Amino acid sequence: MSDIMRTKEYFLKMIAAILCEQSIPLCPEDVDSSQLCKLASKNAVQGFLYLAIKNGSVTVPASIEASFKQVYMTNLMRDVTQSDERENIRKRFSDESIDFMFLKGSHLKELYPAPEIRYMVDMDVLVHEKDLKKGQEILLSQGFEQVMNNGKDIIFGKKPFLTIELHQMLFVEDYFMHDYFTDTWKRSERVSEHEYKMSINDLYVYVLAHLAEHYLEAGSCFRPMMDLFLMEKKLSKHLDFNYINKQFEALGIEKFALKIRKLYKCMFDGGEYNDDLITMENYIVLGAPVKNADEAARAAFTKKTKGKRLIETIFPSLKHMKLRYSILEKLPILLPFFWIVRIFEFVLSNDKNSKNKFNKISNIDEKSMETMRDIFDKSGF
């Protein structure tokens, strides 16, 4: 067994013990603690490793322990601040008659032994499209700054560590799962006059669908695996898998969902592996085995040629361009002119993200796409 596989094996045993509130096993001597720290950071579970370090199950240099303690304390403070901000949003949105729905982490973190180990990087709030501007004004009046508007949600930040994503939809309009989730409000449950929440069954569906989105973009998938495991472990009497599986069929991800359910039981509850599940686990825990994985994954799933993806990057759709050049809302006929403007801005600016994306697409090779296609095939897509 390779060093990284030994490290992965202990990493999963450590996580499973904490999730199941059992004694954390001692870290074997042949496990590389530096690799373990990297895995914890990569999968955003530094709080779990800090608990293992704190109780003596894992030994690391004092400087590393101090850095993980700092992350843990920051997450603890973030959790408290987010809780206060959530109550503030409840009051302000209700006072302004804005219907709203907190998503994912706001509900799921309570399933964890300590909420701060399942910290939320951002707080997701869904509102109706008609209330988006009013919600935006409220957050700006509360000291938040608008960071980005990607058409699906508007992202706001407030120092030192508050981020809110104000959603008007759960998936972008051209995404294959978008249409299904337009009925989210109809399937939701009323909490108060203006607050709604997903049912436990629909929350499970959404968490797995959101995981699928990240999975297909070579993004972070580990924490949703923990969420789904704890939902089934602690809320099993509320979960109707006949209903849930029908929703996955409607979404077209039923094979993937079945394998994910088997996999989180293997990872955290001693389930039986097969070759496909091992491939999926390595992809989730260790990351994609190719360079420029995010673009290679998108190309592999969409099956678009490199040339078409480059053209779409250079000449985005009108809807995308409206987010950057608001004048196109009134004068869409100017789209070709602003394509040219955008090209000049790209050439002359120091926009590293855009240039990095362009370079990634340019450098994708067929072998990388084939590797990603094989992973997706084994995963049920």
mmCIF file with all atom_site columns, C-alpha atoms in Angstrom, residues 86-87 89-91 93-94 97-103 106-107 125-126 185 188-198:
data_model
loop_
_atom_site.group_PDB
_atom_site.id
_atom_site.type_symbol
_atom_site.label_atom_id
_atom_site.label_alt_id
_atom_site.label_comp_id
_atom_site.label_asym_id
_atom_site.label_entity_id
_atom_site.label_seq_id
_atom_site.pdbx_PDB_ins_code
_atom_site.Cartn_x
_atom_site.Cartn_y
_atom_site.Cartn_z
_atom_site.occupancy
_atom_site.B_iso_or_equiv
_atom_site.pdbx_formal_charge
_atom_site.auth_seq_id
_atom_site.auth_comp_id
_atom_site.auth_asym_id
_atom_site.auth_atom_id
_atom_site.pdbx_PDB_model_num
ATOM 1  C CA . ARG A 1 86  ? -29.048 34.433 10.336 1.00 0.00 ? 86  ARG A CA 1
ATOM 2  C CA . GLU A 1 87  ? -31.332 35.842 13.036 1.00 0.00 ? 87  GLU A CA 1
ATOM 3  C CA . ILE A 1 89  ? -31.807 38.166 8.143  1.00 0.00 ? 89  ILE A CA 1
ATOM 4  C CA . ARG A 1 90  ? -34.865 36.437 9.578  1.00 0.00 ? 90  ARG A CA 1
ATOM 5  C CA . LYS A 1 91  ? -36.032 39.673 11.160 1.00 0.00 ? 91  LYS A CA 1
ATOM 6  C CA . PHE A 1 93  ? -36.531 39.885 5.527  1.00 0.00 ? 93  PHE A CA 1
ATOM 7  C CA . SER A 1 94  ? -39.710 39.138 7.496  1.00 0.00 ? 94  SER A CA 1
ATOM 8  C CA . SER A 1 97  ? -42.303 40.702 3.617  1.00 0.00 ? 97  SER A CA 1
ATOM 9  C CA . ILE A 1 98  ? -39.571 38.818 1.735  1.00 0.00 ? 98  ILE A CA 1
ATOM 10 C CA . ASP A 1 99  ? -40.106 35.063 1.521  1.00 0.00 ? 99  ASP A CA 1
ATOM 11 C CA . PHE A 1 100 ? -36.792 33.290 2.151  1.00 0.00 ? 100 PHE A CA 1
ATOM 12 C CA . MET A 1 101 ? -35.267 29.875 2.640  1.00 0.00 ? 101 MET A CA 1
ATOM 13 C CA . PHE A 1 102 ? -31.943 28.992 4.272  1.00 0.00 ? 102 PHE A CA 1
ATOM 14 C CA . LEU A 1 103 ? -30.145 26.199 2.418  1.00 0.00 ? 103 LEU A CA 1
ATOM 15 C CA . SER A 1 106 ? -27.779 26.168 8.068  1.00 0.00 ? 106 SER A CA 1
ATOM 16 C CA . HIS A 1 107 ? -29.739 22.975 8.758  1.00 0.00 ? 107 HIS A CA 1
ATOM 17 C CA . VAL A 1 125 ? -30.368 32.125 1.243  1.00 0.00 ? 125 VAL A CA 1
ATOM 18 C CA . LEU A 1 126 ? -32.978 31.566 -1.471 1.00 0.00 ? 126 LEU A CA 1
ATOM 19 C CA . TRP A 1 185 ? -40.866 26.695 -3.385 1.00 0.00 ? 185 TRP A CA 1
ATOM 20 C CA . SER A 1 188 ? -41.104 23.562 0.634  1.00 0.00 ? 188 SER A CA 1
ATOM 21 C CA . GLU A 1 189 ? -42.527 23.698 4.152  1.00 0.00 ? 189 GLU A CA 1
ATOM 22 C CA . ARG A 1 190 ? -43.532 26.937 5.870  1.00 0.00 ? 190 ARG A CA 1
ATOM 23 C CA . VAL A 1 191 ? -41.593 27.741 9.064  1.00 0.00 ? 191 VAL A CA 1
ATOM 24 C CA . SER A 1 192 ? -43.165 31.144 9.721  1.00 0.00 ? 192 SER A CA 1
ATOM 25 C CA . GLU A 1 193 ? -45.097 33.731 7.724  1.00 0.00 ? 193 GLU A CA 1
ATOM 26 C CA . HIS A 1 194 ? -42.132 34.371 5.405  1.00 0.00 ? 194 HIS A CA 1
ATOM 27 C CA . GLU A 1 195 ? -39.558 31.660 6.175  1.00 0.00 ? 195 GLU A CA 1
ATOM 28 C CA . TYR A 1 196 ? -39.640 28.331 4.350  1.00 0.00 ? 196 TYR A CA 1
ATOM 29 C CA . LYS A 1 197 ? -37.462 25.228 4.418  1.00 0.00 ? 197 LYS A CA 1
ATOM 30 C CA . MET A 1 198 ? -37.017 22.099 2.357  1.00 0.00 ? 198 MET A CA 1
#
